[in-house]
PDB file of C-alpha atoms in Angstrom:
ATOM      1  CA  MET A  84     -10.730  43.607 -79.334  1.00  0.00           C
ATOM      2  CA  ARG A  85     -12.495  46.818 -79.841  1.00  0.00           C
ATOM      3  CA  HIS A  86     -15.019  45.289 -82.157  1.00  0.00           C
ATOM      4  CA  GLY A  87     -15.695  42.562 -79.449  1.00  0.00           C
ATOM      5  CA  SER A  88     -17.002  45.125 -77.048  1.00  0.00           C
ATOM      6  CA  ARG A  89     -19.798  46.383 -79.357  1.00  0.00           C
ATOM      7  CA  PRO A  90     -22.219  43.530 -78.518  1.00  0.00           C
ATOM      8  CA  LEU A  91     -21.781  44.195 -74.851  1.00  0.00           C
ATOM      9  CA  ALA A  92     -22.262  47.986 -75.389  1.00  0.00           C
ATOM     10  CA  ALA A  93     -25.462  47.316 -77.466  1.00  0.00           C
ATOM     11  CA  LEU A  94     -26.656  45.051 -74.775  1.00  0.00           C
ATOM     12  CA  THR A  95     -26.019  47.605 -72.063  1.00  0.00           C
ATOM     13  CA  LEU A  96     -27.905  50.286 -74.113  1.00  0.00           C
ATOM     14  CA  ALA A  97     -30.890  48.015 -74.688  1.00  0.00           C
ATOM     15  CA  LEU A  98     -31.182  47.174 -70.967  1.00  0.00           C
ATOM     16  CA  ALA A  99     -30.933  50.829 -69.900  1.00  0.00           C
ATOM     17  CA  GLY A 100     -33.704  51.691 -72.640  1.00  0.00           C
ATOM     18  CA  THR A 101     -35.956  48.982 -71.178  1.00  0.00           C
ATOM     19  CA  ALA A 102     -35.282  50.150 -67.716  1.00  0.00           C
ATOM     20  CA  LEU A 103     -36.372  53.704 -68.675  1.00  0.00           C
ATOM     21  CA  LEU A 104     -39.502  52.490 -70.550  1.00  0.00           C
ATOM     22  CA  THR A 105     -40.669  50.494 -67.511  1.00  0.00           C
ATOM     23  CA  GLY A 106     -39.783  53.185 -65.017  1.00  0.00           C
ATOM     24  CA  ALA A 107     -37.354  50.926 -63.157  1.00  0.00           C
ATOM     25  CA  THR A 108     -34.781  53.596 -62.937  1.00  0.00           C
ATOM     26  CA  ASN A 109     -37.247  56.157 -61.203  1.00  0.00           C
ATOM     27  CA  GLY A 110     -37.745  54.195 -57.961  1.00  0.00           C
ATOM     28  CA  GLY A 111     -40.063  55.348 -55.269  1.00  0.00           C
ATOM     29  CA  THR A 112     -43.929  55.272 -55.261  1.00  0.00           C
ATOM     30  CA  THR A 113     -46.733  57.608 -55.577  1.00  0.00           C
ATOM     31  CA  VAL A 114     -48.328  59.606 -52.873  1.00  0.00           C
ATOM     32  CA  THR A 115     -51.906  60.966 -53.600  1.00  0.00           C
ATOM     33  CA  ILE A 116     -53.449  63.778 -51.520  1.00  0.00           C
ATOM     34  CA  THR A 117     -57.175  64.694 -51.761  1.00  0.00           C
ATOM     35  CA  VAL A 118     -58.135  67.884 -49.971  1.00  0.00           C
ATOM     36  CA  THR A 119     -61.567  68.387 -48.436  1.00  0.00           C
ATOM     37  CA  ASP A 120     -63.604  71.025 -46.880  1.00  0.00           C
ATOM     38  CA  LEU A 121     -62.449  74.017 -48.918  1.00  0.00           C
ATOM     39  CA  ARG A 122     -64.636  76.987 -48.092  1.00  0.00           C
ATOM     40  CA  ASN A 123     -64.723  78.443 -51.587  1.00  0.00           C
ATOM     41  CA  ALA A 124     -63.232  77.962 -55.031  1.00  0.00           C
ATOM     42  CA  LYS A 125     -61.002  81.046 -54.994  1.00  0.00           C
ATOM     43  CA  GLY A 126     -57.255  81.046 -55.678  1.00  0.00           C
ATOM     44  CA  VAL A 127     -55.174  77.943 -55.469  1.00  0.00           C
ATOM     45  CA  VAL A 128     -54.237  75.261 -53.009  1.00  0.00           C
ATOM     46  CA  ARG A 129     -50.333  74.846 -52.374  1.00  0.00           C
ATOM     47  CA  ALA A 130     -48.989  71.536 -51.208  1.00  0.00           C
ATOM     48  CA  CYS A 131     -45.551  70.828 -49.861  1.00  0.00           C
ATOM     49  CA  MET A 132     -44.217  67.533 -48.748  1.00  0.00           C
ATOM     50  CA  THR A 133     -40.822  67.023 -47.101  1.00  0.00           C
ATOM     51  CA  ASP A 134     -38.802  64.554 -45.034  1.00  0.00           C
ATOM     52  CA  ASN A 135     -36.831  67.400 -43.477  1.00  0.00           C
ATOM     53  CA  VAL A 136     -37.741  67.874 -39.853  1.00  0.00           C
ATOM     54  CA  LYS A 137     -35.908  71.244 -39.617  1.00  0.00           C
ATOM     55  CA  VAL A 138     -37.868  73.019 -42.285  1.00  0.00           C
ATOM     56  CA  PHE A 139     -41.376  71.777 -41.775  1.00  0.00           C
ATOM     57  CA  PRO A 140     -43.963  73.215 -42.384  1.00  0.00           C
ATOM     58  CA  LYS A 141     -42.099  75.774 -44.527  1.00  0.00           C
ATOM     59  CA  CYS A 142     -40.850  73.000 -46.692  1.00  0.00           C
ATOM     60  CA  ARG A 143     -40.396  75.400 -49.763  1.00  0.00           C
ATOM     61  CA  GLU A 144     -36.897  75.925 -48.009  1.00  0.00           C
ATOM     62  CA  ASP A 145     -36.075  72.241 -48.818  1.00  0.00           C
ATOM     63  CA  PRO A 146     -34.840  71.858 -52.288  1.00  0.00           C
ATOM     64  CA  LYS A 147     -35.675  68.179 -52.188  1.00  0.00           C
ATOM     65  CA  SER A 148     -39.341  68.736 -51.202  1.00  0.00           C
ATOM     66  CA  PHE A 149     -42.256  67.737 -53.424  1.00  0.00           C
ATOM     67  CA  ARG A 150     -44.334  70.757 -54.158  1.00  0.00           C
ATOM     68  CA  ALA A 151     -47.463  71.506 -56.237  1.00  0.00           C
ATOM     69  CA  VAL A 152     -50.122  74.139 -56.836  1.00  0.00           C
ATOM     70  CA  VAL A 153     -53.587  73.470 -58.231  1.00  0.00           C
ATOM     71  CA  ASN A 154     -56.684  75.561 -58.646  1.00  0.00           C
ATOM     72  CA  ALA A 155     -59.103  75.491 -55.800  1.00  0.00           C
ATOM     73  CA  THR A 156     -62.059  74.746 -58.123  1.00  0.00           C
ATOM     74  CA  GLY A 157     -63.564  71.272 -58.235  1.00  0.00           C
ATOM     75  CA  PRO A 158     -62.056  68.342 -56.608  1.00  0.00           C
ATOM     76  CA  VAL A 159     -58.490  69.103 -55.316  1.00  0.00           C
ATOM     77  CA  THR A 160     -55.986  66.285 -55.669  1.00  0.00           C
ATOM     78  CA  PHE A 161     -52.177  66.386 -55.648  1.00  0.00           C
ATOM     79  CA  LYS A 162     -49.999  63.438 -56.954  1.00  0.00           C
ATOM     80  CA  PHE A 163     -46.393  63.203 -55.977  1.00  0.00           C
ATOM     81  CA  GLU A 164     -44.548  60.465 -57.904  1.00  0.00           C
ATOM     82  CA  HIS A 165     -41.209  58.743 -57.384  1.00  0.00           C
ATOM     83  CA  VAL A 166     -41.158  59.391 -53.668  1.00  0.00           C
ATOM     84  CA  PRO A 167     -38.436  57.460 -52.025  1.00  0.00           C
ATOM     85  CA  ALA A 168     -39.263  55.437 -48.945  1.00  0.00           C
ATOM     86  CA  GLY A 169     -39.092  57.470 -45.667  1.00  0.00           C
ATOM     87  CA  SER A 170     -40.872  59.570 -43.134  1.00  0.00           C
ATOM     88  CA  TYR A 171     -42.707  62.673 -44.651  1.00  0.00           C
ATOM     89  CA  ALA A 172     -44.996  65.438 -43.632  1.00  0.00           C
ATOM     90  CA  ILE A 173     -47.324  67.604 -45.737  1.00  0.00           C
ATOM     91  CA  ALA A 174     -48.358  71.138 -45.239  1.00  0.00           C
ATOM     92  CA  LEU A 175     -51.334  72.625 -47.391  1.00  0.00           C
ATOM     93  CA  LEU A 176     -52.229  76.243 -47.901  1.00  0.00           C
ATOM     94  CA  HIS A 177     -55.542  77.456 -49.474  1.00  0.00           C
ATOM     95  CA  ASP A 178     -53.976  80.645 -50.982  1.00  0.00           C
ATOM     96  CA  GLU A 179     -57.354  82.364 -51.711  1.00  0.00           C
ATOM     97  CA  ASN A 180     -55.673  85.464 -53.334  1.00  0.00           C
ATOM     98  CA  ASN A 181     -52.820  83.501 -55.025  1.00  0.00           C
ATOM     99  CA  ASN A 182     -50.161  85.868 -53.622  1.00  0.00           C
ATOM    100  CA  GLY A 183     -47.828  82.852 -52.790  1.00  0.00           C
ATOM    101  CA  LYS A 184     -47.872  83.472 -48.940  1.00  0.00           C
ATOM    102  CA  ALA A 185     -50.083  82.687 -45.955  1.00  0.00           C
ATOM    103  CA  ASP A 186     -51.902  85.855 -45.100  1.00  0.00           C
ATOM    104  CA  ARG A 187     -52.472  86.727 -41.420  1.00  0.00           C
ATOM    105  CA  ALA A 188     -54.569  88.866 -39.277  1.00  0.00           C
ATOM    106  CA  LEU A 189     -53.311  90.671 -36.256  1.00  0.00           C
ATOM    107  CA  MET A 190     -49.816  89.383 -37.246  1.00  0.00           C
ATOM    108  CA  MET A 191     -50.605  85.835 -36.105  1.00  0.00           C
ATOM    109  CA  MET A 192     -53.851  84.246 -37.054  1.00  0.00           C
ATOM    110  CA  PRO A 193     -54.132  82.716 -40.457  1.00  0.00           C
ATOM    111  CA  LYS A 194     -56.728  84.281 -42.714  1.00  0.00           C
ATOM    112  CA  GLU A 195     -56.523  81.474 -45.247  1.00  0.00           C
ATOM    113  CA  GLY A 196     -57.036  77.820 -44.919  1.00  0.00           C
ATOM    114  CA  TYR A 197     -54.317  75.301 -43.985  1.00  0.00           C
ATOM    115  CA  GLY A 198     -54.082  71.563 -43.448  1.00  0.00           C
ATOM    116  CA  PHE A 199     -51.540  69.049 -42.398  1.00  0.00           C
ATOM    117  CA  SER A 200     -50.886  65.329 -43.007  1.00  0.00           C
ATOM    118  CA  ARG A 201     -52.474  62.987 -40.434  1.00  0.00           C
ATOM    119  CA  ASP A 202     -54.835  65.919 -39.715  1.00  0.00           C
ATOM    120  CA  ALA A 203     -52.265  67.294 -37.272  1.00  0.00           C
ATOM    121  CA  LYS A 204     -53.752  69.860 -35.032  1.00  0.00           C
ATOM    122  CA  VAL A 205     -52.598  73.500 -34.664  1.00  0.00           C
ATOM    123  CA  LYS A 206     -51.938  74.637 -31.155  1.00  0.00           C
ATOM    124  CA  MET A 207     -50.385  78.051 -30.803  1.00  0.00           C
ATOM    125  CA  GLY A 208     -48.538  77.519 -33.973  1.00  0.00           C
ATOM    126  CA  PRO A 209     -48.077  74.778 -36.627  1.00  0.00           C
ATOM    127  CA  PRO A 210     -47.850  71.178 -35.707  1.00  0.00           C
ATOM    128  CA  SER A 211     -44.502  69.447 -35.252  1.00  0.00           C
ATOM    129  CA  PHE A 212     -43.042  67.283 -37.976  1.00  0.00           C
ATOM    130  CA  THR A 213     -43.625  64.244 -35.727  1.00  0.00           C
ATOM    131  CA  SER A 214     -47.268  64.839 -35.376  1.00  0.00           C
ATOM    132  CA  ALA A 215     -47.828  65.164 -39.018  1.00  0.00           C
ATOM    133  CA  ALA A 216     -45.372  62.455 -40.181  1.00  0.00           C
ATOM    134  CA  PHE A 217     -46.298  59.362 -42.115  1.00  0.00           C
ATOM    135  CA  GLU A 218     -44.284  56.490 -43.660  1.00  0.00           C
ATOM    136  CA  VAL A 219     -43.872  56.003 -47.271  1.00  0.00           C
ATOM    137  CA  GLY A 220     -42.848  52.452 -48.437  1.00  0.00           C
ATOM    138  CA  GLY A 221     -43.040  50.808 -51.641  1.00  0.00           C
ATOM    139  CA  GLN A 222     -46.712  50.787 -52.295  1.00  0.00           C
ATOM    140  CA  PRO A 223     -48.718  53.672 -53.593  1.00  0.00           C
ATOM    141  CA  LEU A 224     -50.208  55.636 -50.756  1.00  0.00           C
ATOM    142  CA  SER A 225     -53.448  57.890 -50.535  1.00  0.00           C
ATOM    143  CA  GLN A 226     -54.246  60.451 -47.884  1.00  0.00           C
ATOM    144  CA  THR A 227     -57.082  62.737 -47.342  1.00  0.00           C
ATOM    145  CA  ILE A 228     -56.399  66.175 -45.696  1.00  0.00           C
ATOM    146  CA  ARG A 229     -59.075  68.432 -44.308  1.00  0.00           C
ATOM    147  CA  MET A 230     -58.684  72.168 -44.910  1.00  0.00           C
ATOM    148  CA  ARG A 231     -59.214  74.309 -41.723  1.00  0.00           C
ATOM    149  CA  TYR A 232     -59.965  78.023 -41.269  1.00  0.00           C
ATOM    150  CA  MET A 233     -59.540  80.147 -38.214  1.00  0.00           C
ATOM    151  CA  LEU A 234     -61.290  83.227 -39.600  1.00  0.00           C
TER     152      LEU A 234
END
């Protein structure tokens, strides 16, 4: 009886290997973000994408968020892969001095650039999740986000 299960085990392993090679087990889709209107090539651009309404735009507090950092030189593009279907919002920071935080003047106004998905506007603070949210389905999605500066 034990030897009779070997072909079944071999078939199961072969199917699992095929799924891994084709990416079938990863699920989700790809979200590509292109950043425009950077005022200079200093530092880095930080991107964070979350489906958690409670932590947006500080989605680094979400362990499931998608995060990336790229140099601000040249075309700035982020690619988040294997994104499950759902509602997401993106926050960008042009961290010109690469210190890992959004520097502020007079304790309130951002000194560095920022941007949000759907070009959500800043009014006396960051936009709500709802105003920046977009839907991810089964097809790859591309989005352009314009960097904005107050100072």
